[in-house]
JSON list of C-alpha atoms in Angstrom, two decimals:
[
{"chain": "P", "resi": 11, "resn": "UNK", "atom": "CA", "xyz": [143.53, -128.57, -147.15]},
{"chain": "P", "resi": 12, "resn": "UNK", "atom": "CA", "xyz": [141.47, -126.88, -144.94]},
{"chain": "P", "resi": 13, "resn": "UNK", "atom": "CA", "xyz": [138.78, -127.04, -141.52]},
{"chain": "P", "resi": 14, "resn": "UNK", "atom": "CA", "xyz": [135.95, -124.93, -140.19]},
{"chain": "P", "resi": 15, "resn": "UNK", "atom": "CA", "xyz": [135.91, -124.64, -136.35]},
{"chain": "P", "resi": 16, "resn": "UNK", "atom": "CA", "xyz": [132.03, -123.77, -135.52]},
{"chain": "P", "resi": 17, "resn": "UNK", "atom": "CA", "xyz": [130.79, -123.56, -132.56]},
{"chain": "P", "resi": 18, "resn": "UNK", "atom": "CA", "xyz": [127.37, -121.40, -132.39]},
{"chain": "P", "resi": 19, "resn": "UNK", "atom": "CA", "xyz": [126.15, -120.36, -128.34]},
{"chain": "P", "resi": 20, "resn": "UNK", "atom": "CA", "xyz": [122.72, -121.52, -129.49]},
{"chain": "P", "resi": 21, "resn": "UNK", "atom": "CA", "xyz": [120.60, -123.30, -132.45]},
{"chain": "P", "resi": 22, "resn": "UNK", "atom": "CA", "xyz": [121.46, -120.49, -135.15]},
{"chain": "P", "resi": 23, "resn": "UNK", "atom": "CA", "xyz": [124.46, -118.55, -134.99]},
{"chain": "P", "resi": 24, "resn": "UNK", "atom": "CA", "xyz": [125.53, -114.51, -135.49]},
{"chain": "P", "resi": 25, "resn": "UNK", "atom": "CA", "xyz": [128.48, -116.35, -136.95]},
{"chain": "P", "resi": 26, "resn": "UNK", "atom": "CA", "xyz": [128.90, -117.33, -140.32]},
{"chain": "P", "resi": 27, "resn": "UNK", "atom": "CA", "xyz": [131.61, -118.19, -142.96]},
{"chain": "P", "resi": 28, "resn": "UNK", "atom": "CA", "xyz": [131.20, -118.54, -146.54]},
{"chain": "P", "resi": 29, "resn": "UNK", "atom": "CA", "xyz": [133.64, -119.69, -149.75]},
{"chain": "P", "resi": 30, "resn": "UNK", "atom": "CA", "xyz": [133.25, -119.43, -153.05]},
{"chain": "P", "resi": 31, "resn": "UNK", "atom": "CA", "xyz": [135.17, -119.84, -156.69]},
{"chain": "P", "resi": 32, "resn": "UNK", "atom": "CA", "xyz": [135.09, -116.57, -158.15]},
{"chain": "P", "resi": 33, "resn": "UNK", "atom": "CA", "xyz": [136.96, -118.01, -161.55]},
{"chain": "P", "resi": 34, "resn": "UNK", "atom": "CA", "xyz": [138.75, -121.13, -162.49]},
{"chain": "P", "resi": 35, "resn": "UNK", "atom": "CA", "xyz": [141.48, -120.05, -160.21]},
{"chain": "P", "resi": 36, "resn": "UNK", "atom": "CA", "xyz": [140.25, -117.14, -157.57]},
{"chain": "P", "resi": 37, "resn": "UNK", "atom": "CA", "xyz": [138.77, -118.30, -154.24]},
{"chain": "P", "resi": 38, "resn": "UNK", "atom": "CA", "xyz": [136.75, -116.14, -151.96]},
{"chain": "P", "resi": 39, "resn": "UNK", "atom": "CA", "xyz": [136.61, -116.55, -148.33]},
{"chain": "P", "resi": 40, "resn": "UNK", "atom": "CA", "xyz": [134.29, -114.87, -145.72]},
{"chain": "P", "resi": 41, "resn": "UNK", "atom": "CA", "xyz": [134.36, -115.19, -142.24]},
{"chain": "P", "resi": 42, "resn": "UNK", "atom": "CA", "xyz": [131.64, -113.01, -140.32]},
{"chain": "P", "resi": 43, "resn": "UNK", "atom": "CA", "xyz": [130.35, -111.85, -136.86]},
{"chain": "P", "resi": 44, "resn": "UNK", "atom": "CA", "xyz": [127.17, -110.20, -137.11]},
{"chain": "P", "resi": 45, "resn": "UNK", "atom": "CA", "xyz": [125.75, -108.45, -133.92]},
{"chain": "P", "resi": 46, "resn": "UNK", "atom": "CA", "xyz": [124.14, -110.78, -131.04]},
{"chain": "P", "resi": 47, "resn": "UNK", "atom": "CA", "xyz": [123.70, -114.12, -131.58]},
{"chain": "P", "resi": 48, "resn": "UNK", "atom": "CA", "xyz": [120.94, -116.87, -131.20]},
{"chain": "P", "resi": 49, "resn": "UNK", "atom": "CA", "xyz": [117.65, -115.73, -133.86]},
{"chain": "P", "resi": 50, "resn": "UNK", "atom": "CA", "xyz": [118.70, -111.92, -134.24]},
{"chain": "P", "resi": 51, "resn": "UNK", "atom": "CA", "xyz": [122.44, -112.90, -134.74]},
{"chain": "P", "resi": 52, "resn": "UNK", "atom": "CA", "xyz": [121.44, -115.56, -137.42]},
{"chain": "P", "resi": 53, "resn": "UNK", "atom": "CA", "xyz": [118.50, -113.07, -138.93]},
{"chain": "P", "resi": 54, "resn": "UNK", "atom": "CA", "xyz": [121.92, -110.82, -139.67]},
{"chain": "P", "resi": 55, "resn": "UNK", "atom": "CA", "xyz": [124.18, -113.63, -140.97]},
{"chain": "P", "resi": 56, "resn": "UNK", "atom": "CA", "xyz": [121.18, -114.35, -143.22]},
{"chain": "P", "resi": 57, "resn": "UNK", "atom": "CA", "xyz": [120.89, -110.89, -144.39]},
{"chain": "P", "resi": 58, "resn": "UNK", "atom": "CA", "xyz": [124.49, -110.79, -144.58]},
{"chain": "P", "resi": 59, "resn": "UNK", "atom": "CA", "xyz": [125.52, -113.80, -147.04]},
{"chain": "P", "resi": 60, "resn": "UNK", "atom": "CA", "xyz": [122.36, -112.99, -149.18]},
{"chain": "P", "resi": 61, "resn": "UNK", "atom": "CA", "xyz": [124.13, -109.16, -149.76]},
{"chain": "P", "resi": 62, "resn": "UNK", "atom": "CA", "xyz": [127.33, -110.81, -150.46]},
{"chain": "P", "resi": 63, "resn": "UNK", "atom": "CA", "xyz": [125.93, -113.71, -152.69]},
{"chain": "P", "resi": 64, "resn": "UNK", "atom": "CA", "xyz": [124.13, -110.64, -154.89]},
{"chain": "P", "resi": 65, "resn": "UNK", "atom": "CA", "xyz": [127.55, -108.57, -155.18]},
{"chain": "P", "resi": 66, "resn": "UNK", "atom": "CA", "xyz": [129.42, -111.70, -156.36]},
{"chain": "P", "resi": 67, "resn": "UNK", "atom": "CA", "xyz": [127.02, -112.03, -158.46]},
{"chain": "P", "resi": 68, "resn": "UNK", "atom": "CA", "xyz": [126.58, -109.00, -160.21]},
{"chain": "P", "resi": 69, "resn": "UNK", "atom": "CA", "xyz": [130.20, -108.89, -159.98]},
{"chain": "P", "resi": 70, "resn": "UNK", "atom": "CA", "xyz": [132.22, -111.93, -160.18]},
{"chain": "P", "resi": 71, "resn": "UNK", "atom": "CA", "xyz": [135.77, -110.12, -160.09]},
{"chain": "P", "resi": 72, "resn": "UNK", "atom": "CA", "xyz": [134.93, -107.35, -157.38]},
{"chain": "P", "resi": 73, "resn": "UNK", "atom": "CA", "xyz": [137.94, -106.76, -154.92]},
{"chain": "P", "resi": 74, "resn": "UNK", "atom": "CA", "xyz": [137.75, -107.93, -151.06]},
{"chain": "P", "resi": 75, "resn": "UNK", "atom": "CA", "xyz": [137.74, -103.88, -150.38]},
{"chain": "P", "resi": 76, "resn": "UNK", "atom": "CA", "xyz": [135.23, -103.04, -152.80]},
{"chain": "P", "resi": 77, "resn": "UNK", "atom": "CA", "xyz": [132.78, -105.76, -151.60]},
{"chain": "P", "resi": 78, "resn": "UNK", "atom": "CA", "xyz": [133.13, -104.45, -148.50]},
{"chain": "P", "resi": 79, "resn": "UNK", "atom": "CA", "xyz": [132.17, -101.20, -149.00]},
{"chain": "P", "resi": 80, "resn": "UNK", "atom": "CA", "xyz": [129.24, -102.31, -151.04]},
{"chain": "P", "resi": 81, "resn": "UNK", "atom": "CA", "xyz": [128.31, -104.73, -148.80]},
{"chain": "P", "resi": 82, "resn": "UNK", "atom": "CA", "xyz": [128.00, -101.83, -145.99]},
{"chain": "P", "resi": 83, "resn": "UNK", "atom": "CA", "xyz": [125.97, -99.53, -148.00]},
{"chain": "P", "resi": 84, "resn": "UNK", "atom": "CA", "xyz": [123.83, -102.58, -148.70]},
{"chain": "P", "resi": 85, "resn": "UNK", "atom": "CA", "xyz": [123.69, -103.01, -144.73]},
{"chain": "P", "resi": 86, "resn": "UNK", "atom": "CA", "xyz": [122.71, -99.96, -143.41]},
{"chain": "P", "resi": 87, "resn": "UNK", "atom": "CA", "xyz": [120.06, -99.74, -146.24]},
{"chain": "P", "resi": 88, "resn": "UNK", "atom": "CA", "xyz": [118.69, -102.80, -145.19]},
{"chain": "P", "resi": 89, "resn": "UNK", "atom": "CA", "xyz": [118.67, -101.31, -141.91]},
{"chain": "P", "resi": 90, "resn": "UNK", "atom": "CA", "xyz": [117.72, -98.04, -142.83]},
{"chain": "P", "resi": 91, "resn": "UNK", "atom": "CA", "xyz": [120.33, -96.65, -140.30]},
{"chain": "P", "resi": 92, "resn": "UNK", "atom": "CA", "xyz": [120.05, -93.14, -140.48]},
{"chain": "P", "resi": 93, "resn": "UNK", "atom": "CA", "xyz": [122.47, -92.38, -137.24]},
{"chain": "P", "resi": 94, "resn": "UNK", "atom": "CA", "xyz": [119.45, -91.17, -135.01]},
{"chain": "P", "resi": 95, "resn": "UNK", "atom": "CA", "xyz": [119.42, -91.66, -131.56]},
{"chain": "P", "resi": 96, "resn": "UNK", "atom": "CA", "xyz": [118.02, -94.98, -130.73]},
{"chain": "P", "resi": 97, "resn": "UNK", "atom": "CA", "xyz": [117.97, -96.87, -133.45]},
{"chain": "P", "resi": 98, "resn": "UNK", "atom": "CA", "xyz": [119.73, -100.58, -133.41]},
{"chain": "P", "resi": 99, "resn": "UNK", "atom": "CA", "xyz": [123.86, -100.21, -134.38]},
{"chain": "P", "resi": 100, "resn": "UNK", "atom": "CA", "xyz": [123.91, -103.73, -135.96]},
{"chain": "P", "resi": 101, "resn": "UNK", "atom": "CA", "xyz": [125.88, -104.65, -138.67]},
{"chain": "P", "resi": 102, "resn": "UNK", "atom": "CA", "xyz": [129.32, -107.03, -138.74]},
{"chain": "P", "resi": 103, "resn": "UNK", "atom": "CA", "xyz": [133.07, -107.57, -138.28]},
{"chain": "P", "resi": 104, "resn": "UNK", "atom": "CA", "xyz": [134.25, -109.59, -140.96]},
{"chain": "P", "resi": 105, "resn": "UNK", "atom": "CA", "xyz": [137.46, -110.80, -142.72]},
{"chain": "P", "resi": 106, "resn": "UNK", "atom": "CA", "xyz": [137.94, -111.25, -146.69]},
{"chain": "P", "resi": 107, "resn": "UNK", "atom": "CA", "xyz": [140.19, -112.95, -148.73]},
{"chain": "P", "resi": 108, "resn": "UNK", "atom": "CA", "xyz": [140.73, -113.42, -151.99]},
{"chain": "P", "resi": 109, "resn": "UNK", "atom": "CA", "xyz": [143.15, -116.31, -153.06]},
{"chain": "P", "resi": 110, "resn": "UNK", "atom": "CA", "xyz": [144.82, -116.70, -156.31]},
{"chain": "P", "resi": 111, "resn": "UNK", "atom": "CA", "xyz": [145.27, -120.33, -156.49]},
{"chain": "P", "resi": 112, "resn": "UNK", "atom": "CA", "xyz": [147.73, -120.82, -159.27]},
{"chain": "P", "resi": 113, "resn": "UNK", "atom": "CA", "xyz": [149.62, -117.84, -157.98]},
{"chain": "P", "resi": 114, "resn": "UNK", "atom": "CA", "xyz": [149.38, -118.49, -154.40]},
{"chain": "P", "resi": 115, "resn": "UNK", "atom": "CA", "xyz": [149.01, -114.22, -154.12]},
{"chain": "P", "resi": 116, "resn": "UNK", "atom": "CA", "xyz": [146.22, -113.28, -151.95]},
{"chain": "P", "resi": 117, "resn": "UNK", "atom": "CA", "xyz": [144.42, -110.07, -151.47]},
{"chain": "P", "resi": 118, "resn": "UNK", "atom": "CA", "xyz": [142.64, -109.24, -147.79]},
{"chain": "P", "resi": 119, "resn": "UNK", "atom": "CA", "xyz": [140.65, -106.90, -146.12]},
{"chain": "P", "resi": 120, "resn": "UNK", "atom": "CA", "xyz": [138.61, -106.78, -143.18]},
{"chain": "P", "resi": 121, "resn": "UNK", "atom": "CA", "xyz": [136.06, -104.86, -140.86]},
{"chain": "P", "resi": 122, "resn": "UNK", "atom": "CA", "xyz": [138.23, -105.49, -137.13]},
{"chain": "P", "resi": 123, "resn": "UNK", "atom": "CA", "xyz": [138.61, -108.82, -137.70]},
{"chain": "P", "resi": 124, "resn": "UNK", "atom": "CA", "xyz": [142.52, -109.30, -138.66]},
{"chain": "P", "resi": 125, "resn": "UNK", "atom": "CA", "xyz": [143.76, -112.22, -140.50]},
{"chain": "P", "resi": 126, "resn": "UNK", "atom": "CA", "xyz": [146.67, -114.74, -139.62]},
{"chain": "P", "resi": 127, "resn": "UNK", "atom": "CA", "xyz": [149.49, -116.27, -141.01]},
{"chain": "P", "resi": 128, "resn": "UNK", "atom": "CA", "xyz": [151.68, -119.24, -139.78]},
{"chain": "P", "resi": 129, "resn": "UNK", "atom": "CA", "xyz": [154.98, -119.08, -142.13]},
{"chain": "P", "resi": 130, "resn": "UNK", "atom": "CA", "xyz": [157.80, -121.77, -140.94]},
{"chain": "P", "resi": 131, "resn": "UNK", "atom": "CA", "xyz": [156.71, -121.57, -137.15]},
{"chain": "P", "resi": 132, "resn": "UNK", "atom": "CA", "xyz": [156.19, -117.92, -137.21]},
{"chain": "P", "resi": 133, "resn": "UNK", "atom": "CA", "xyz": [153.20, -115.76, -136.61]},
{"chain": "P", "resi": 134, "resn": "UNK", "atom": "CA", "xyz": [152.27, -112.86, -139.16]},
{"chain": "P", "resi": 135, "resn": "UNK", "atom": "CA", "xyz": [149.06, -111.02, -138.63]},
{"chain": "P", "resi": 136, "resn": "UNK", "atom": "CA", "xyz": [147.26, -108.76, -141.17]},
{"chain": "P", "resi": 137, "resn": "UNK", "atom": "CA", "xyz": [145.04, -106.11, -139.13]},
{"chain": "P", "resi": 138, "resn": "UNK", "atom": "CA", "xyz": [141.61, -104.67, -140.59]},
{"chain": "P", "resi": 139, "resn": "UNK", "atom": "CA", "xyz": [140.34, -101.92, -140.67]},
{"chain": "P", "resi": 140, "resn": "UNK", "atom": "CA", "xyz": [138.58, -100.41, -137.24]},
{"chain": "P", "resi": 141, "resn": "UNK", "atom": "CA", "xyz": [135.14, -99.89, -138.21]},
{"chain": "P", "resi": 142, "resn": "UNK", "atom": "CA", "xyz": [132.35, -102.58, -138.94]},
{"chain": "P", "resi": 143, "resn": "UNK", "atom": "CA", "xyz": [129.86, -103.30, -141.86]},
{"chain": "P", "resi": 144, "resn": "UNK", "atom": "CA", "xyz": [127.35, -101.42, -141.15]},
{"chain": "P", "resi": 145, "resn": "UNK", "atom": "CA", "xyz": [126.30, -97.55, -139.53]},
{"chain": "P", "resi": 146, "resn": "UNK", "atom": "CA", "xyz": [129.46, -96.02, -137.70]},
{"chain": "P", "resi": 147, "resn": "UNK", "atom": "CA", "xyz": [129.62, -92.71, -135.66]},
{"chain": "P", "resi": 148, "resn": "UNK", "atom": "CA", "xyz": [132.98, -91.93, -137.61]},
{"chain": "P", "resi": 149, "resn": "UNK", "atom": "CA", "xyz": [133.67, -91.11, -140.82]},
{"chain": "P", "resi": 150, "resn": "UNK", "atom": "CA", "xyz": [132.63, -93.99, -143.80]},
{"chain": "P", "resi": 151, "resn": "UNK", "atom": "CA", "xyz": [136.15, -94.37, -144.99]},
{"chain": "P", "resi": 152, "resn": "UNK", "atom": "CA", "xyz": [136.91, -97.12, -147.85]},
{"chain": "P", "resi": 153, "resn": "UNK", "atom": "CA", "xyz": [138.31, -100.34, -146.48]},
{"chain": "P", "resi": 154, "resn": "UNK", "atom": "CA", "xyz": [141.87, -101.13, -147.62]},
{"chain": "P", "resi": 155, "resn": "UNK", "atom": "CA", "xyz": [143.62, -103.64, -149.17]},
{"chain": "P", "resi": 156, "resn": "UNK", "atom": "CA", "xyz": [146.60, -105.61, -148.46]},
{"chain": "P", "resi": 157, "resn": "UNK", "atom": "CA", "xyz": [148.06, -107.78, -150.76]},
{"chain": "P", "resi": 158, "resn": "UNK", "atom": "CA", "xyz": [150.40, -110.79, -149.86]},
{"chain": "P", "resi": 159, "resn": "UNK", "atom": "CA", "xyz": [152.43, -113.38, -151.63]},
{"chain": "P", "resi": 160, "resn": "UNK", "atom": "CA", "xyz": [151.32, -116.75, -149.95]},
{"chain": "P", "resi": 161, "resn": "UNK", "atom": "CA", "xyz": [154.25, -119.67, -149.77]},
{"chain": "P", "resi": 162, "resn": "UNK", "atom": "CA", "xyz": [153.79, -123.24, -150.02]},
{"chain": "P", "resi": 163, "resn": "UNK", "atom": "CA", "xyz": [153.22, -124.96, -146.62]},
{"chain": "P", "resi": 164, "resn": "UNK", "atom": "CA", "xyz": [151.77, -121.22, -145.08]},
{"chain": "P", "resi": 165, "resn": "UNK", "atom": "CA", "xyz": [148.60, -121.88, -142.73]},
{"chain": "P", "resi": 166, "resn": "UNK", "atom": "CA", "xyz": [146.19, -119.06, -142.94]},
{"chain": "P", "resi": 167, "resn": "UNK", "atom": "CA", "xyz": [143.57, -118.52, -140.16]},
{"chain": "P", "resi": 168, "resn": "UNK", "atom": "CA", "xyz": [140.43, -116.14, -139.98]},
{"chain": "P", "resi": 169, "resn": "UNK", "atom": "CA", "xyz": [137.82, -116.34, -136.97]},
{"chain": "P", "resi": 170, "resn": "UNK", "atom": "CA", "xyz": [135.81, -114.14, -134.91]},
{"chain": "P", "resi": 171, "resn": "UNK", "atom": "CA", "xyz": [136.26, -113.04, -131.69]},
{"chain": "P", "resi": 172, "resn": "UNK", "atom": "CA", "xyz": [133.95, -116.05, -129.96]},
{"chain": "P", "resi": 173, "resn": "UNK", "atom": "CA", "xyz": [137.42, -118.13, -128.92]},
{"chain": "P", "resi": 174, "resn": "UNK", "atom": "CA", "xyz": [139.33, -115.17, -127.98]},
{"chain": "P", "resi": 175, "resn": "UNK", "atom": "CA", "xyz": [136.46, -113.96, -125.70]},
{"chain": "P", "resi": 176, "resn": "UNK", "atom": "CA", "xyz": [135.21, -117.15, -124.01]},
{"chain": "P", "resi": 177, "resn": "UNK", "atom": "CA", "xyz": [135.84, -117.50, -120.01]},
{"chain": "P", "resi": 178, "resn": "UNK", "atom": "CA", "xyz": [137.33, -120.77, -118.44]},
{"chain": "P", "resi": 179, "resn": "UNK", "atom": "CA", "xyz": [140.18, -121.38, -116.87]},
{"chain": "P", "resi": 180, "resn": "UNK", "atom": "CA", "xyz": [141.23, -121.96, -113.17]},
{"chain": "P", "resi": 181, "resn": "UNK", "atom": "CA", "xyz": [140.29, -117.96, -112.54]},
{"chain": "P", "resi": 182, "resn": "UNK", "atom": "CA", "xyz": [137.85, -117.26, -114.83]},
{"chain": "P", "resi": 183, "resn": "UNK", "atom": "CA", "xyz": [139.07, -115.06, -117.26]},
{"chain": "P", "resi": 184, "resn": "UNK", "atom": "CA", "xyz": [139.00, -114.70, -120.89]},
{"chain": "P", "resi": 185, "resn": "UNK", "atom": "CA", "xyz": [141.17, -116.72, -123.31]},
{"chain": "P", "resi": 186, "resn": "UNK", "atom": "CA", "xyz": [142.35, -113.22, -124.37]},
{"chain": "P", "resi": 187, "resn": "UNK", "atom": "CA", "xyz": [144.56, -112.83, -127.83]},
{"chain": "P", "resi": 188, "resn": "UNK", "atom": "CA", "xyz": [148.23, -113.63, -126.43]},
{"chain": "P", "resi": 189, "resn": "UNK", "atom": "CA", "xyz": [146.65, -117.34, -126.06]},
{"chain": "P", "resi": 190, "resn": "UNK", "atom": "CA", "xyz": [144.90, -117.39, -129.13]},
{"chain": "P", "resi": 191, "resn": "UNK", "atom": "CA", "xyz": [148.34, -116.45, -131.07]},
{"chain": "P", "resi": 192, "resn": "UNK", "atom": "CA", "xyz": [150.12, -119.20, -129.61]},
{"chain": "P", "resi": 193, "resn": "UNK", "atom": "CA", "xyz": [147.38, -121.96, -129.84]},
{"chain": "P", "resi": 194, "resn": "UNK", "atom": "CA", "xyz": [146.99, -120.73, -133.69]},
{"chain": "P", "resi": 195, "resn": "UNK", "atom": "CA", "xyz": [151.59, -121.41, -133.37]},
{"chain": "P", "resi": 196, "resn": "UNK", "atom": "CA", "xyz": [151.28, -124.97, -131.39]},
{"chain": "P", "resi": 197, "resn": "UNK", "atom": "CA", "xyz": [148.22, -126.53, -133.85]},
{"chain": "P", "resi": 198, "resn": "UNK", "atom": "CA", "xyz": [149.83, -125.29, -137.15]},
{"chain": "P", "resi": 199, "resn": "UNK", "atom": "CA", "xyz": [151.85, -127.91, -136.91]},
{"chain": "P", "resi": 200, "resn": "UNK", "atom": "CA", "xyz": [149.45, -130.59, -137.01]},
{"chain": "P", "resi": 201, "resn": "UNK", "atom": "CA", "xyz": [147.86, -132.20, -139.67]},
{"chain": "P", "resi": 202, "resn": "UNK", "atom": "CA", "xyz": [145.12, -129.79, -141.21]},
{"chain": "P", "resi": 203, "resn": "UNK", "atom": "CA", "xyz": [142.33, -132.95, -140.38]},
{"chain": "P", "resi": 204, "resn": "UNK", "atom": "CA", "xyz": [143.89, -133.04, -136.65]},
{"chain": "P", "resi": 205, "resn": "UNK", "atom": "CA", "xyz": [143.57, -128.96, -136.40]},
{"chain": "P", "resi": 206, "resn": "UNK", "atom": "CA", "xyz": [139.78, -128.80, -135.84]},
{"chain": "P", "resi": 207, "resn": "UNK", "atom": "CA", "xyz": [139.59, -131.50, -133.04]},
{"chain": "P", "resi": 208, "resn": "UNK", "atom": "CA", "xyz": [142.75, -129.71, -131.08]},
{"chain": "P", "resi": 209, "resn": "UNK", "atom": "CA", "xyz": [141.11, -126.47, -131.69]},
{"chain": "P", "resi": 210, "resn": "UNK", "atom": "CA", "xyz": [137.86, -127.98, -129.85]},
{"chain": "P", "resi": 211, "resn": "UNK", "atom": "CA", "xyz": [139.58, -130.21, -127.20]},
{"chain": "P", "resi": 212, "resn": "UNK", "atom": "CA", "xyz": [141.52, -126.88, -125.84]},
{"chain": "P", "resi": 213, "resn": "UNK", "atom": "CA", "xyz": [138.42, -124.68, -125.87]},
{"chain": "P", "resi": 214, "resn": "UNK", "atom": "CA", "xyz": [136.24, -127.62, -124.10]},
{"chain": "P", "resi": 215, "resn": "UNK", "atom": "CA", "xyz": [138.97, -127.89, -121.34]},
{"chain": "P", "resi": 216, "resn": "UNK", "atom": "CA", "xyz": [138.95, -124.23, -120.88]},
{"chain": "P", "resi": 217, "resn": "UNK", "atom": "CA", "xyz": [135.20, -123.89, -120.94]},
{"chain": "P", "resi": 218, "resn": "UNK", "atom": "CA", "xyz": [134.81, -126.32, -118.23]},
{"chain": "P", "resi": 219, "resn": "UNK", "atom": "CA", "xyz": [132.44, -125.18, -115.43]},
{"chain": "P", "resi": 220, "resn": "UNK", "atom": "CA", "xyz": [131.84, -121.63, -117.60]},
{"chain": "P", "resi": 221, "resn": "UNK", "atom": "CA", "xyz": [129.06, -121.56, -120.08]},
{"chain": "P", "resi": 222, "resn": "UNK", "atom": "CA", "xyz": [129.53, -120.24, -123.41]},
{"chain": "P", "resi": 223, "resn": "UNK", "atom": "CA", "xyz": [129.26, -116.81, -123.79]},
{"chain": "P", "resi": 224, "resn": "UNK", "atom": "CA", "xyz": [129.68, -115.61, -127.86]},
{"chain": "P", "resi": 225, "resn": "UNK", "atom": "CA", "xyz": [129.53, -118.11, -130.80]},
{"chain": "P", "resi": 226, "resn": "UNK", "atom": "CA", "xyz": [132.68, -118.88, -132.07]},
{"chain": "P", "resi": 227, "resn": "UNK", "atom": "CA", "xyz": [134.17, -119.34, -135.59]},
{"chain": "P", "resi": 228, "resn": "UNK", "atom": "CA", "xyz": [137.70, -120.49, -137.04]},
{"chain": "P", "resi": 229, "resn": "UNK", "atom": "CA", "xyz": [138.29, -121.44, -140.65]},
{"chain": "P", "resi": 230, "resn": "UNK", "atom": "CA", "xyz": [142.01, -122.45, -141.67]},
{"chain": "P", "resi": 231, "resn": "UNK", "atom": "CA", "xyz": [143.39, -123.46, -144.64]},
{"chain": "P", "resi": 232, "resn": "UNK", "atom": "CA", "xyz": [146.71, -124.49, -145.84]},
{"chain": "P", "resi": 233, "resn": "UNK", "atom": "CA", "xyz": [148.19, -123.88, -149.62]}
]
């Protein structure tokens, strides 16, 4: 079972999410934020599911960490990022999973985006990495990988930071994180098909009277 929350600002999106079978039983799941939104945000999603369409590919059993540091060499070669002064710091956050379906084990890593876990009414998060797909002023440092053995029933969430971000509310502030951890608590009960239209009730009620401000992406799926 599983939904797709996606909610672009404009026409195309910076936002993208992508799935595929690696083998008979290994799914891959993607769930991007490329930089800006609108035409130069969905230039970047293109650019970014072609690169990761070529390294699964050319490698059907690569690891959610090594695709990830492929796919950001690929990046900033596309870019030709060099680091000089000036020159455009695009690039994504992005989460990665790899799913053993027979096994239920799964295998994640991510560029700031963190991935979530409802198990029996409680709230586990996996944090990425702090540094993006793409140029970085730090060091390049490999991604890591963390490895977790899925139950049946878990709910497992990845999105960008569109929801999180948006304004609304009686004062005008952001949804912020604490609210985003308990909305992911109160719809994981639900139904997996009731999920996405709770997911975009709350977020119209909150946007009410605010325009959007980020595109927004949630994807969660339920073994």
């Amino acid at each position: 079972e599983s939904f797709v929350f996606y909610k672009p600002k404009d026409i195309v999106s910076g936002d993208f999410y992508w799935v595929s079978k690696t083998k008979s039983d290994h799914v891959l799941i993607a769930v991007g934020d490329c930089t800006g939104h609108g035409v130069p945000g969905g230039l970047m999603s293109i650019m970014g599911t072609a690169f990761i369409n070529e390294l699964v590919s050319e490698k059907p059993d690569i690891s959610p960490s090594e695709l990830l540091n492929d796919l950001r060499l690929r990046v900033i070669d596309g870019l030709q990022q060099k680091g000089v002064a000036g020159e455009a710091r695009d690039g994504m956050d992005i989460s990665l999973c790899l799913l053993n379906t027979s096994t239920l084990e799964m295998v994640f890593a991510g560029a700031y985006n963190p991935l979530y876990i409802i198990r029996e009414g409680q709230l586990f998060i996996i944090d990425a990495d702090a540094q993006p797909v793409g140029y970085y002023t730090g060091d390049l440092k490999p991604f890591n990988e963390y490895k977790d053995q899925l139950n049946k029933g878990d709910v497992v969430y990845m999105s960008t930071d569109g929801y999180q971000d948006q304004f609304g509310g009686d004062r005008g502030k952001k949804f912020m994180r604490g609210k985003f951890k308990k909305m992911l608590i109160d719809v994981s009960r639900k139904p997996l098909k009731e999920q996405k239209l709770y997911i975009d009730e709350l977020m119209n009620k909150w946007m009410s009277g605010h325009d959007q401000v980020d595109d927004m992406c949630l994807l969660g799926f339920k073994v």
